[in-house]
Amino acid sequence: MALIGFHASHEQFAPSHLLALAVEAEAAGFQALMSSDHFKPWAEAQGQSGFAWSWIGAAMARIALPCGLITAPGYRYHPAVVAQGAATLAEMFPDRFWLALGSGERINEDVTGLPWPEKAERNARLRECADIIRALLAGETVTHRGRVTAIDAKLYSLPPSAPLLFAAAVTEATAGLAGGWADGLLTVNSDLPQLRRVVEAFRRGGGEGKPIILQVGLNWDESEEAALSGAHEQWRYCLAGGEVSWDLRSPADFERIGRLVRPEDVAGDLLISADLGRHAAWLSDYIELGFSEIHLHQVGRNQEAFIEAFGRSVLPQIVGAAR
């Protein structure tokens, strides 16, 4: 059964506002929660970037849903610190927390001043960090000297069982590499043939039988015009494409990219419609691919209206289809 979750976007909303939204989402029938982890927003117009690790602990204390967090170890966070944070959340909230590890984005990780490597090196660094995190969560004492260094690292507050470590991947190549080390895959929506290829690459690479989670970018509003304009206003900065987004350094860089993005370009990347039935049909197609969780990221600012409308008209359809 696929759980239908609410994506909490720290780039767009203050932490206190997001906490209230998480409570509303649970009450409306959302079954899970996922949080982003940014140091900077994509653009000044988004305007926020709370500390996700503090926030998710507060959220899990307020709601009873399973929750996940995506982060990038090895730059802003040492992998031993990531492991300690994950262990603490999993100890306080057993069997409710999962962690997704990605190779990172320069806009967030550049703050440390470390050199920003090319993608292959970032993937290798991610694998080292994942191995360290997994060993620490298993109760091992870790000394490691490589792309990252850990000396006599050991966690003393361990959960009853370690949280699942998902790999975040958007390309077939990265998904295939992740299949051998990750407990599952986290990816984002694209056209169905491309999404199938990413999932199949993960399974071929060693991920057969492991859970897969999907983050879906969408925008709903009362009219088609409002849905499209709201998506363009908030999300045009994130559509650089290819490897460009991972290498930009600042919100100003993303804003320059955003000037080139037309509303129709946004419509090609997100699920945008005022028709709730159409959203339900789109999401039902994703359910058929076998995702264990599907997290909905409403990119517009009308979060309360989105939660109410989807809780009333969309979730009953797709939750029934997912059973």
PDB file of C-alpha atoms in Angstrom:
ATOM      1  CA  MET A   1       0.000   0.000   0.000  1.00  0.00           C
ATOM      2  CA  ALA A   2       1.352   3.410  -0.951  1.00  0.00           C
ATOM      3  CA  LEU A   3       1.209   6.066   1.743  1.00  0.00           C
ATOM      4  CA  ILE A   4       0.305   9.533   0.475  1.00  0.00           C
ATOM      5  CA  GLY A   5       2.446  12.134   2.198  1.00  0.00           C
ATOM      6  CA  PHE A   6       2.803  15.897   2.568  1.00  0.00           C
ATOM      7  CA  HIS A   7       6.110  17.519   1.624  1.00  0.00           C
ATOM      8  CA  ALA A   8       7.210  20.297   3.995  1.00  0.00           C
ATOM      9  CA  SER A   9       9.184  22.857   1.975  1.00  0.00           C
ATOM     10  CA  HIS A  10      11.590  24.732   4.243  1.00  0.00           C
ATOM     11  CA  GLU A  11      12.660  27.014   1.408  1.00  0.00           C
ATOM     12  CA  GLN A  12       9.199  28.564   1.198  1.00  0.00           C
ATOM     13  CA  PHE A  13       7.701  28.754   4.687  1.00  0.00           C
ATOM     14  CA  ALA A  14       8.798  29.686   8.191  1.00  0.00           C
ATOM     15  CA  PRO A  15       9.305  26.693  10.500  1.00  0.00           C
ATOM     16  CA  SER A  16       6.373  27.659  12.736  1.00  0.00           C
ATOM     17  CA  HIS A  17       4.090  27.892   9.695  1.00  0.00           C
ATOM     18  CA  LEU A  18       5.314  24.525   8.421  1.00  0.00           C
ATOM     19  CA  LEU A  19       4.604  22.934  11.785  1.00  0.00           C
ATOM     20  CA  ALA A  20       1.008  24.142  11.656  1.00  0.00           C
ATOM     21  CA  LEU A  21       0.735  22.806   8.099  1.00  0.00           C
ATOM     22  CA  ALA A  22       2.005  19.379   9.187  1.00  0.00           C
ATOM     23  CA  VAL A  23      -0.709  19.215  11.848  1.00  0.00           C
ATOM     24  CA  GLU A  24      -3.343  20.257   9.299  1.00  0.00           C
ATOM     25  CA  ALA A  25      -2.087  17.687   6.775  1.00  0.00           C
ATOM     26  CA  GLU A  26      -2.423  14.851   9.277  1.00  0.00           C
ATOM     27  CA  ALA A  27      -5.939  15.961  10.191  1.00  0.00           C
ATOM     28  CA  ALA A  28      -6.876  16.113   6.488  1.00  0.00           C
ATOM     29  CA  GLY A  29      -5.855  12.503   5.894  1.00  0.00           C
ATOM     30  CA  PHE A  30      -2.262  12.672   4.673  1.00  0.00           C
ATOM     31  CA  GLN A  31      -0.499   9.519   5.835  1.00  0.00           C
ATOM     32  CA  ALA A  32       3.171  10.529   5.947  1.00  0.00           C
ATOM     33  CA  LEU A  33       5.480  13.552   6.016  1.00  0.00           C
ATOM     34  CA  MET A  34       8.700  14.421   4.221  1.00  0.00           C
ATOM     35  CA  SER A  35      10.997  17.377   4.860  1.00  0.00           C
ATOM     36  CA  SER A  36      13.553  19.158   2.705  1.00  0.00           C
ATOM     37  CA  ASP A  37      16.874  20.333   4.208  1.00  0.00           C
ATOM     38  CA  HIS A  38      18.262  23.574   2.759  1.00  0.00           C
ATOM     39  CA  PHE A  39      20.693  26.147   4.100  1.00  0.00           C
ATOM     40  CA  LYS A  40      19.481  28.736   1.567  1.00  0.00           C
ATOM     41  CA  PRO A  41      16.248  28.997  -0.409  1.00  0.00           C
ATOM     42  CA  TRP A  42      16.325  28.662  -4.170  1.00  0.00           C
ATOM     43  CA  ALA A  43      15.461  32.346  -4.503  1.00  0.00           C
ATOM     44  CA  GLU A  44      14.860  35.393  -2.341  1.00  0.00           C
ATOM     45  CA  ALA A  45      11.167  35.270  -3.320  1.00  0.00           C
ATOM     46  CA  GLN A  46      10.840  31.978  -1.447  1.00  0.00           C
ATOM     47  CA  GLY A  47      12.437  33.620   1.533  1.00  0.00           C
ATOM     48  CA  GLN A  48      12.938  30.896   4.181  1.00  0.00           C
ATOM     49  CA  SER A  49      15.309  28.117   5.162  1.00  0.00           C
ATOM     50  CA  GLY A  50      14.780  26.753   8.667  1.00  0.00           C
ATOM     51  CA  PHE A  51      16.982  24.071  10.226  1.00  0.00           C
ATOM     52  CA  ALA A  52      15.220  20.876   9.186  1.00  0.00           C
ATOM     53  CA  TRP A  53      16.708  18.640  11.894  1.00  0.00           C
ATOM     54  CA  SER A  54      15.269  20.789  14.691  1.00  0.00           C
ATOM     55  CA  TRP A  55      11.974  21.088  12.888  1.00  0.00           C
ATOM     56  CA  ILE A  56      11.379  17.413  12.164  1.00  0.00           C
ATOM     57  CA  GLY A  57      11.826  16.496  15.833  1.00  0.00           C
ATOM     58  CA  ALA A  58       9.190  19.063  16.754  1.00  0.00           C
ATOM     59  CA  ALA A  59       6.891  17.833  13.988  1.00  0.00           C
ATOM     60  CA  MET A  60       7.204  14.180  14.994  1.00  0.00           C
ATOM     61  CA  ALA A  61       6.330  15.103  18.571  1.00  0.00           C
ATOM     62  CA  ARG A  62       3.125  16.814  17.356  1.00  0.00           C
ATOM     63  CA  ILE A  63       1.914  14.258  14.805  1.00  0.00           C
ATOM     64  CA  ALA A  64       1.857  10.469  14.628  1.00  0.00           C
ATOM     65  CA  LEU A  65       2.829  10.056  10.969  1.00  0.00           C
ATOM     66  CA  PRO A  66       5.969   8.358   9.648  1.00  0.00           C
ATOM     67  CA  CYS A  67       8.452  11.048   8.595  1.00  0.00           C
ATOM     68  CA  GLY A  68      11.454  11.288   6.330  1.00  0.00           C
ATOM     69  CA  LEU A  69      14.254  13.774   5.755  1.00  0.00           C
ATOM     70  CA  ILE A  70      16.578  14.206   2.779  1.00  0.00           C
ATOM     71  CA  THR A  71      20.086  15.488   3.488  1.00  0.00           C
ATOM     72  CA  ALA A  72      23.595  15.520   2.006  1.00  0.00           C
ATOM     73  CA  PRO A  73      26.408  14.223   4.253  1.00  0.00           C
ATOM     74  CA  GLY A  74      30.057  15.083   3.803  1.00  0.00           C
ATOM     75  CA  TYR A  75      30.002  18.868   3.463  1.00  0.00           C
ATOM     76  CA  ARG A  76      27.712  20.885   5.726  1.00  0.00           C
ATOM     77  CA  TYR A  77      27.248  17.827   7.937  1.00  0.00           C
ATOM     78  CA  HIS A  78      29.894  15.313   8.944  1.00  0.00           C
ATOM     79  CA  PRO A  79      28.465  11.791   8.481  1.00  0.00           C
ATOM     80  CA  ALA A  80      28.936  11.041  12.194  1.00  0.00           C
ATOM     81  CA  VAL A  81      26.699  14.017  13.039  1.00  0.00           C
ATOM     82  CA  VAL A  82      24.101  12.855  10.499  1.00  0.00           C
ATOM     83  CA  ALA A  83      24.171   9.401  12.089  1.00  0.00           C
ATOM     84  CA  GLN A  84      23.758  10.871  15.574  1.00  0.00           C
ATOM     85  CA  GLY A  85      20.796  12.983  14.464  1.00  0.00           C
ATOM     86  CA  ALA A  86      19.122  10.031  12.740  1.00  0.00           C
ATOM     87  CA  ALA A  87      19.724   7.747  15.720  1.00  0.00           C
ATOM     88  CA  THR A  88      18.203  10.259  18.130  1.00  0.00           C
ATOM     89  CA  LEU A  89      15.049  10.686  16.044  1.00  0.00           C
ATOM     90  CA  ALA A  90      14.698   6.924  15.572  1.00  0.00           C
ATOM     91  CA  GLU A  91      15.189   6.335  19.309  1.00  0.00           C
ATOM     92  CA  MET A  92      12.493   8.842  20.249  1.00  0.00           C
ATOM     93  CA  PHE A  93      10.101   7.768  17.493  1.00  0.00           C
ATOM     94  CA  PRO A  94      10.747   4.061  16.793  1.00  0.00           C
ATOM     95  CA  ASP A  95       9.955   2.815  13.280  1.00  0.00           C
ATOM     96  CA  ARG A  96       8.665   6.223  12.177  1.00  0.00           C
ATOM     97  CA  PHE A  97      11.775   7.909  10.740  1.00  0.00           C
ATOM     98  CA  TRP A  98      13.639   7.333   7.489  1.00  0.00           C
ATOM     99  CA  LEU A  99      16.618   9.210   6.078  1.00  0.00           C
ATOM    100  CA  ALA A 100      17.472   9.858   2.427  1.00  0.00           C
ATOM    101  CA  LEU A 101      21.066  10.664   1.497  1.00  0.00           C
ATOM    102  CA  GLY A 102      21.948  12.681  -1.600  1.00  0.00           C
ATOM    103  CA  SER A 103      25.140  13.922  -3.213  1.00  0.00           C
ATOM    104  CA  GLY A 104      24.167  17.522  -2.471  1.00  0.00           C
ATOM    105  CA  GLU A 105      23.687  20.903  -4.090  1.00  0.00           C
ATOM    106  CA  ARG A 106      26.273  23.625  -4.047  1.00  0.00           C
ATOM    107  CA  ILE A 107      23.802  26.309  -2.937  1.00  0.00           C
ATOM    108  CA  ASN A 108      23.558  24.522   0.427  1.00  0.00           C
ATOM    109  CA  GLU A 109      26.957  22.874   0.880  1.00  0.00           C
ATOM    110  CA  ASP A 110      29.205  25.684  -0.389  1.00  0.00           C
ATOM    111  CA  VAL A 111      28.818  27.483   2.954  1.00  0.00           C
ATOM    112  CA  THR A 112      31.641  25.363   4.458  1.00  0.00           C
ATOM    113  CA  GLY A 113      34.185  26.539   1.878  1.00  0.00           C
ATOM    114  CA  LEU A 114      35.079  23.003   0.821  1.00  0.00           C
ATOM    115  CA  PRO A 115      35.823  22.511  -2.882  1.00  0.00           C
ATOM    116  CA  TRP A 116      32.726  21.524  -4.846  1.00  0.00           C
ATOM    117  CA  PRO A 117      33.641  18.434  -6.891  1.00  0.00           C
ATOM    118  CA  GLU A 118      32.138  17.036 -10.069  1.00  0.00           C
ATOM    119  CA  LYS A 119      29.304  14.505  -9.903  1.00  0.00           C
ATOM    120  CA  ALA A 120      31.338  11.279  -9.946  1.00  0.00           C
ATOM    121  CA  GLU A 121      33.412  12.448  -6.992  1.00  0.00           C
ATOM    122  CA  ARG A 122      30.290  13.557  -5.130  1.00  0.00           C
ATOM    123  CA  ASN A 123      28.795  10.102  -5.625  1.00  0.00           C
ATOM    124  CA  ALA A 124      31.965   8.475  -4.276  1.00  0.00           C
ATOM    125  CA  ARG A 125      31.943  10.786  -1.261  1.00  0.00           C
ATOM    126  CA  LEU A 126      28.282   9.978  -0.662  1.00  0.00           C
ATOM    127  CA  ARG A 127      29.020   6.249  -0.659  1.00  0.00           C
ATOM    128  CA  GLU A 128      31.787   6.700   1.923  1.00  0.00           C
ATOM    129  CA  CYS A 129      29.482   8.750   4.122  1.00  0.00           C
ATOM    130  CA  ALA A 130      26.659   6.235   3.783  1.00  0.00           C
ATOM    131  CA  ASP A 131      28.958   3.413   4.889  1.00  0.00           C
ATOM    132  CA  ILE A 132      30.069   5.414   7.939  1.00  0.00           C
ATOM    133  CA  ILE A 133      26.486   6.295   8.870  1.00  0.00           C
ATOM    134  CA  ARG A 134      25.322   2.697   8.495  1.00  0.00           C
ATOM    135  CA  ALA A 135      28.178   1.368  10.647  1.00  0.00           C
ATOM    136  CA  LEU A 136      27.507   3.910  13.376  1.00  0.00           C
ATOM    137  CA  LEU A 137      23.799   3.109  13.406  1.00  0.00           C
ATOM    138  CA  ALA A 138      24.750  -0.548  13.826  1.00  0.00           C
ATOM    139  CA  GLY A 139      26.643   0.351  17.024  1.00  0.00           C
ATOM    140  CA  GLU A 140      30.137   0.038  15.594  1.00  0.00           C
ATOM    141  CA  THR A 141      33.123   2.203  16.526  1.00  0.00           C
ATOM    142  CA  VAL A 142      34.317   3.791  13.293  1.00  0.00           C
ATOM    143  CA  THR A 143      37.743   5.043  12.300  1.00  0.00           C
ATOM    144  CA  HIS A 144      37.883   6.007   8.646  1.00  0.00           C
ATOM    145  CA  ARG A 145      40.365   8.032   6.607  1.00  0.00           C
ATOM    146  CA  GLY A 146      39.338   8.793   3.065  1.00  0.00           C
ATOM    147  CA  ARG A 147      37.341  11.537   1.405  1.00  0.00           C
ATOM    148  CA  VAL A 148      36.021  12.169   4.914  1.00  0.00           C
ATOM    149  CA  THR A 149      37.693  11.377   8.226  1.00  0.00           C
ATOM    150  CA  ALA A 150      36.154   9.844  11.339  1.00  0.00           C
ATOM    151  CA  ILE A 151      38.234   8.894  14.379  1.00  0.00           C
ATOM    152  CA  ASP A 152      36.868   6.567  17.076  1.00  0.00           C
ATOM    153  CA  ALA A 153      33.304   7.610  16.306  1.00  0.00           C
ATOM    154  CA  LYS A 154      30.632   5.755  18.270  1.00  0.00           C
ATOM    155  CA  LEU A 155      26.976   6.426  19.009  1.00  0.00           C
ATOM    156  CA  TYR A 156      25.819   5.872  22.569  1.00  0.00           C
ATOM    157  CA  SER A 157      22.100   6.587  22.124  1.00  0.00           C
ATOM    158  CA  LEU A 158      20.904   4.022  19.609  1.00  0.00           C
ATOM    159  CA  PRO A 159      17.338   3.232  18.501  1.00  0.00           C
ATOM    160  CA  PRO A 160      15.755  -0.231  18.810  1.00  0.00           C
ATOM    161  CA  SER A 161      16.253  -0.585  15.049  1.00  0.00           C
ATOM    162  CA  ALA A 162      18.187   1.577  12.630  1.00  0.00           C
ATOM    163  CA  PRO A 163      16.211   3.840  10.295  1.00  0.00           C
ATOM    164  CA  LEU A 164      16.173   2.949   6.621  1.00  0.00           C
ATOM    165  CA  LEU A 165      18.769   4.783   4.528  1.00  0.00           C
ATOM    166  CA  PHE A 166      17.358   5.769   1.148  1.00  0.00           C
ATOM    167  CA  ALA A 167      19.408   7.048  -1.770  1.00  0.00           C
ATOM    168  CA  ALA A 168      18.174  10.215  -3.461  1.00  0.00           C
ATOM    169  CA  ALA A 169      18.558   9.908  -7.233  1.00  0.00           C
ATOM    170  CA  VAL A 170      17.031  11.585 -10.279  1.00  0.00           C
ATOM    171  CA  THR A 171      19.056   9.928 -13.063  1.00  0.00           C
ATOM    172  CA  GLU A 172      19.327   6.318 -14.162  1.00  0.00           C
ATOM    173  CA  ALA A 173      23.085   6.309 -13.580  1.00  0.00           C
ATOM    174  CA  THR A 174      22.854   7.482  -9.978  1.00  0.00           C
ATOM    175  CA  ALA A 175      19.906   5.186  -9.248  1.00  0.00           C
ATOM    176  CA  GLY A 176      21.827   2.202 -10.592  1.00  0.00           C
ATOM    177  CA  LEU A 177      24.812   2.951  -8.365  1.00  0.00           C
ATOM    178  CA  ALA A 178      22.546   3.343  -5.340  1.00  0.00           C
ATOM    179  CA  GLY A 179      20.835  -0.011  -5.734  1.00  0.00           C
ATOM    180  CA  GLY A 180      23.755  -1.860  -4.158  1.00  0.00           C
ATOM    181  CA  TRP A 181      24.130   0.183  -0.950  1.00  0.00           C
ATOM    182  CA  ALA A 182      20.822   1.879  -0.188  1.00  0.00           C
ATOM    183  CA  ASP A 183      17.848   0.398   1.677  1.00  0.00           C
ATOM    184  CA  GLY A 184      15.543   2.100  -0.823  1.00  0.00           C
ATOM    185  CA  LEU A 185      15.230   4.818  -3.469  1.00  0.00           C
ATOM    186  CA  LEU A 186      13.878   8.370  -3.241  1.00  0.00           C
ATOM    187  CA  THR A 187      13.260  10.049  -6.588  1.00  0.00           C
ATOM    188  CA  VAL A 188      11.156  12.821  -8.111  1.00  0.00           C
ATOM    189  CA  ASN A 189       8.358  12.797 -10.653  1.00  0.00           C
ATOM    190  CA  SER A 190       9.055  13.010 -14.368  1.00  0.00           C
ATOM    191  CA  ASP A 191       7.253  11.616 -17.390  1.00  0.00           C
ATOM    192  CA  LEU A 192       6.246   8.013 -16.778  1.00  0.00           C
ATOM    193  CA  PRO A 193       8.725   6.370 -19.217  1.00  0.00           C
ATOM    194  CA  GLN A 194      11.681   8.224 -17.668  1.00  0.00           C
ATOM    195  CA  LEU A 195      10.464   7.475 -14.151  1.00  0.00           C
ATOM    196  CA  ARG A 196      10.187   3.770 -15.014  1.00  0.00           C
ATOM    197  CA  ARG A 197      13.767   3.810 -16.311  1.00  0.00           C
ATOM    198  CA  VAL A 198      15.060   5.335 -13.051  1.00  0.00           C
ATOM    199  CA  VAL A 199      13.189   2.769 -10.953  1.00  0.00           C
ATOM    200  CA  GLU A 200      14.336  -0.111 -13.155  1.00  0.00           C
ATOM    201  CA  ALA A 201      17.958   1.066 -12.981  1.00  0.00           C
ATOM    202  CA  PHE A 202      17.771   1.031  -9.188  1.00  0.00           C
ATOM    203  CA  ARG A 203      16.325  -2.471  -9.186  1.00  0.00           C
ATOM    204  CA  ARG A 204      18.928  -3.762 -11.664  1.00  0.00           C
ATOM    205  CA  GLY A 205      21.696  -2.247  -9.551  1.00  0.00           C
ATOM    206  CA  GLY A 206      20.720  -4.259  -6.478  1.00  0.00           C
ATOM    207  CA  GLY A 207      17.508  -2.597  -5.380  1.00  0.00           C
ATOM    208  CA  GLU A 208      15.059  -5.338  -6.332  1.00  0.00           C
ATOM    209  CA  GLY A 209      12.453  -5.705  -3.591  1.00  0.00           C
ATOM    210  CA  LYS A 210      13.541  -2.539  -1.762  1.00  0.00           C
ATOM    211  CA  PRO A 211      11.042   0.289  -1.094  1.00  0.00           C
ATOM    212  CA  ILE A 212      10.866   3.274  -3.441  1.00  0.00           C
ATOM    213  CA  ILE A 213       9.551   6.724  -2.526  1.00  0.00           C
ATOM    214  CA  LEU A 214       8.413   9.446  -4.914  1.00  0.00           C
ATOM    215  CA  GLN A 215       8.316  13.203  -4.376  1.00  0.00           C
ATOM    216  CA  VAL A 216       5.767  14.807  -6.693  1.00  0.00           C
ATOM    217  CA  GLY A 217       5.965  18.492  -7.578  1.00  0.00           C
ATOM    218  CA  LEU A 218       2.529  19.924  -8.356  1.00  0.00           C
ATOM    219  CA  ASN A 219       0.402  23.022  -8.124  1.00  0.00           C
ATOM    220  CA  TRP A 220      -3.338  23.305  -7.622  1.00  0.00           C
ATOM    221  CA  ASP A 221      -5.461  26.436  -7.358  1.00  0.00           C
ATOM    222  CA  GLU A 222      -9.039  27.517  -7.915  1.00  0.00           C
ATOM    223  CA  SER A 223      -8.436  28.340 -11.596  1.00  0.00           C
ATOM    224  CA  GLU A 224      -6.050  27.144 -14.285  1.00  0.00           C
ATOM    225  CA  GLU A 225      -4.583  30.636 -14.553  1.00  0.00           C
ATOM    226  CA  ALA A 226      -3.939  30.876 -10.818  1.00  0.00           C
ATOM    227  CA  ALA A 227      -2.442  27.380 -10.708  1.00  0.00           C
ATOM    228  CA  LEU A 228      -0.001  28.192 -13.500  1.00  0.00           C
ATOM    229  CA  SER A 229       0.934  31.663 -12.262  1.00  0.00           C
ATOM    230  CA  GLY A 230       1.474  30.416  -8.698  1.00  0.00           C
ATOM    231  CA  ALA A 231       3.774  27.663  -9.895  1.00  0.00           C
ATOM    232  CA  HIS A 232       5.721  30.061 -12.094  1.00  0.00           C
ATOM    233  CA  GLU A 233       6.048  32.637  -9.311  1.00  0.00           C
ATOM    234  CA  GLN A 234       7.490  30.156  -6.793  1.00  0.00           C
ATOM    235  CA  TRP A 235       9.184  27.413  -8.796  1.00  0.00           C
ATOM    236  CA  ARG A 236      10.614  28.819 -12.024  1.00  0.00           C
ATOM    237  CA  TYR A 237      13.990  29.142 -10.288  1.00  0.00           C
ATOM    238  CA  CYS A 238      14.316  25.367  -9.939  1.00  0.00           C
ATOM    239  CA  LEU A 239      14.072  24.417 -13.605  1.00  0.00           C
ATOM    240  CA  ALA A 240      17.612  24.935 -14.869  1.00  0.00           C
ATOM    241  CA  GLY A 241      17.797  21.296 -15.955  1.00  0.00           C
ATOM    242  CA  GLY A 242      20.634  18.813 -16.305  1.00  0.00           C
ATOM    243  CA  GLU A 243      23.505  19.233 -13.857  1.00  0.00           C
ATOM    244  CA  VAL A 244      23.194  23.024 -13.700  1.00  0.00           C
ATOM    245  CA  SER A 245      21.054  23.173 -10.559  1.00  0.00           C
ATOM    246  CA  TRP A 246      23.548  21.198  -8.491  1.00  0.00           C
ATOM    247  CA  ASP A 247      26.364  23.648  -9.248  1.00  0.00           C
ATOM    248  CA  LEU A 248      24.800  27.089  -8.728  1.00  0.00           C
ATOM    249  CA  ARG A 249      26.053  28.908  -5.626  1.00  0.00           C
ATOM    250  CA  SER A 250      23.406  31.377  -4.512  1.00  0.00           C
ATOM    251  CA  PRO A 251      19.738  32.394  -4.721  1.00  0.00           C
ATOM    252  CA  ALA A 252      20.841  35.177  -7.084  1.00  0.00           C
ATOM    253  CA  ASP A 253      22.197  32.538  -9.500  1.00  0.00           C
ATOM    254  CA  PHE A 254      18.851  30.752  -9.501  1.00  0.00           C
ATOM    255  CA  GLU A 255      16.997  34.031  -9.960  1.00  0.00           C
ATOM    256  CA  ARG A 256      19.013  34.751 -13.110  1.00  0.00           C
ATOM    257  CA  ILE A 257      18.016  31.329 -14.460  1.00  0.00           C
ATOM    258  CA  GLY A 258      14.407  32.002 -13.486  1.00  0.00           C
ATOM    259  CA  ARG A 259      14.228  35.062 -15.743  1.00  0.00           C
ATOM    260  CA  LEU A 260      14.479  32.730 -18.749  1.00  0.00           C
ATOM    261  CA  VAL A 261      11.700  30.371 -17.663  1.00  0.00           C
ATOM    262  CA  ARG A 262       8.255  30.925 -19.165  1.00  0.00           C
ATOM    263  CA  PRO A 263       5.012  29.751 -17.539  1.00  0.00           C
ATOM    264  CA  GLU A 264       4.638  27.041 -20.192  1.00  0.00           C
ATOM    265  CA  ASP A 265       8.094  25.723 -19.247  1.00  0.00           C
ATOM    266  CA  VAL A 266       6.943  25.261 -15.653  1.00  0.00           C
ATOM    267  CA  ALA A 267       3.883  23.394 -16.891  1.00  0.00           C
ATOM    268  CA  GLY A 268       6.206  20.877 -18.526  1.00  0.00           C
ATOM    269  CA  ASP A 269       7.933  20.066 -15.235  1.00  0.00           C
ATOM    270  CA  LEU A 270       5.134  20.104 -12.638  1.00  0.00           C
ATOM    271  CA  LEU A 271       1.614  18.693 -12.447  1.00  0.00           C
ATOM    272  CA  ILE A 272      -0.420  21.892 -12.750  1.00  0.00           C
ATOM    273  CA  SER A 273      -4.208  21.968 -12.853  1.00  0.00           C
ATOM    274  CA  ALA A 274      -7.280  23.366 -11.111  1.00  0.00           C
ATOM    275  CA  ASP A 275      -9.010  20.022 -11.766  1.00  0.00           C
ATOM    276  CA  LEU A 276      -8.769  17.828  -8.657  1.00  0.00           C
ATOM    277  CA  GLY A 277      -9.869  14.797 -10.668  1.00  0.00           C
ATOM    278  CA  ARG A 278      -6.965  15.304 -13.020  1.00  0.00           C
ATOM    279  CA  HIS A 279      -4.543  15.405 -10.082  1.00  0.00           C
ATOM    280  CA  ALA A 280      -6.044  12.167  -8.760  1.00  0.00           C
ATOM    281  CA  ALA A 281      -5.569  10.500 -12.168  1.00  0.00           C
ATOM    282  CA  TRP A 282      -1.945  11.638 -12.402  1.00  0.00           C
ATOM    283  CA  LEU A 283      -1.177  10.297  -8.940  1.00  0.00           C
ATOM    284  CA  SER A 284      -2.917   7.003  -9.655  1.00  0.00           C
ATOM    285  CA  ASP A 285      -0.504   6.456 -12.544  1.00  0.00           C
ATOM    286  CA  TYR A 286       2.420   6.804 -10.139  1.00  0.00           C
ATOM    287  CA  ILE A 287       0.848   4.400  -7.657  1.00  0.00           C
ATOM    288  CA  GLU A 288       0.874   1.698 -10.322  1.00  0.00           C
ATOM    289  CA  LEU A 289       4.693   1.871 -10.461  1.00  0.00           C
ATOM    290  CA  GLY A 290       4.906   0.385  -6.960  1.00  0.00           C
ATOM    291  CA  PHE A 291       5.966   3.304  -4.770  1.00  0.00           C
ATOM    292  CA  SER A 292       5.708   2.716  -1.026  1.00  0.00           C
ATOM    293  CA  GLU A 293       5.212   6.441  -0.348  1.00  0.00           C
ATOM    294  CA  ILE A 294       4.225   9.347  -2.609  1.00  0.00           C
ATOM    295  CA  HIS A 295       4.867  12.795  -1.114  1.00  0.00           C
ATOM    296  CA  LEU A 296       3.006  15.734  -2.607  1.00  0.00           C
ATOM    297  CA  HIS A 297       4.868  19.025  -2.854  1.00  0.00           C
ATOM    298  CA  GLN A 298       2.389  21.818  -3.544  1.00  0.00           C
ATOM    299  CA  VAL A 299       4.766  24.508  -4.802  1.00  0.00           C
ATOM    300  CA  GLY A 300       2.283  27.392  -4.499  1.00  0.00           C
ATOM    301  CA  ARG A 301       1.802  29.410  -1.348  1.00  0.00           C
ATOM    302  CA  ASN A 302      -1.839  28.405  -0.862  1.00  0.00           C
ATOM    303  CA  GLN A 303      -0.924  25.481   1.380  1.00  0.00           C
ATOM    304  CA  GLU A 304      -3.984  25.494   3.630  1.00  0.00           C
ATOM    305  CA  ALA A 305      -6.364  25.508   0.653  1.00  0.00           C
ATOM    306  CA  PHE A 306      -4.368  22.710  -0.989  1.00  0.00           C
ATOM    307  CA  ILE A 307      -4.474  20.547   2.153  1.00  0.00           C
ATOM    308  CA  GLU A 308      -8.224  21.039   2.533  1.00  0.00           C
ATOM    309  CA  ALA A 309      -9.028  20.405  -1.148  1.00  0.00           C
ATOM    310  CA  PHE A 310      -6.826  17.330  -1.513  1.00  0.00           C
ATOM    311  CA  GLY A 311      -7.971  15.929   1.816  1.00  0.00           C
ATOM    312  CA  ARG A 312     -11.582  16.293   0.736  1.00  0.00           C
ATOM    313  CA  SER A 313     -11.458  15.308  -2.933  1.00  0.00           C
ATOM    314  CA  VAL A 314      -8.158  13.664  -3.932  1.00  0.00           C
ATOM    315  CA  LEU A 315      -6.883  11.549  -1.042  1.00  0.00           C
ATOM    316  CA  PRO A 316     -10.069   9.456  -0.785  1.00  0.00           C
ATOM    317  CA  GLN A 317      -9.640   8.454  -4.441  1.00  0.00           C
ATOM    318  CA  ILE A 318      -5.930   7.686  -4.501  1.00  0.00           C
ATOM    319  CA  VAL A 319      -5.674   6.165  -1.030  1.00  0.00           C
ATOM    320  CA  GLY A 320      -8.408   3.746  -2.051  1.00  0.00           C
ATOM    321  CA  ALA A 321      -6.523   2.976  -5.274  1.00  0.00           C
ATOM    322  CA  ALA A 322      -3.315   2.411  -3.351  1.00  0.00           C
ATOM    323  CA  ARG A 323      -4.742  -0.307  -1.099  1.00  0.00           C
TER     324      ARG A 323
END
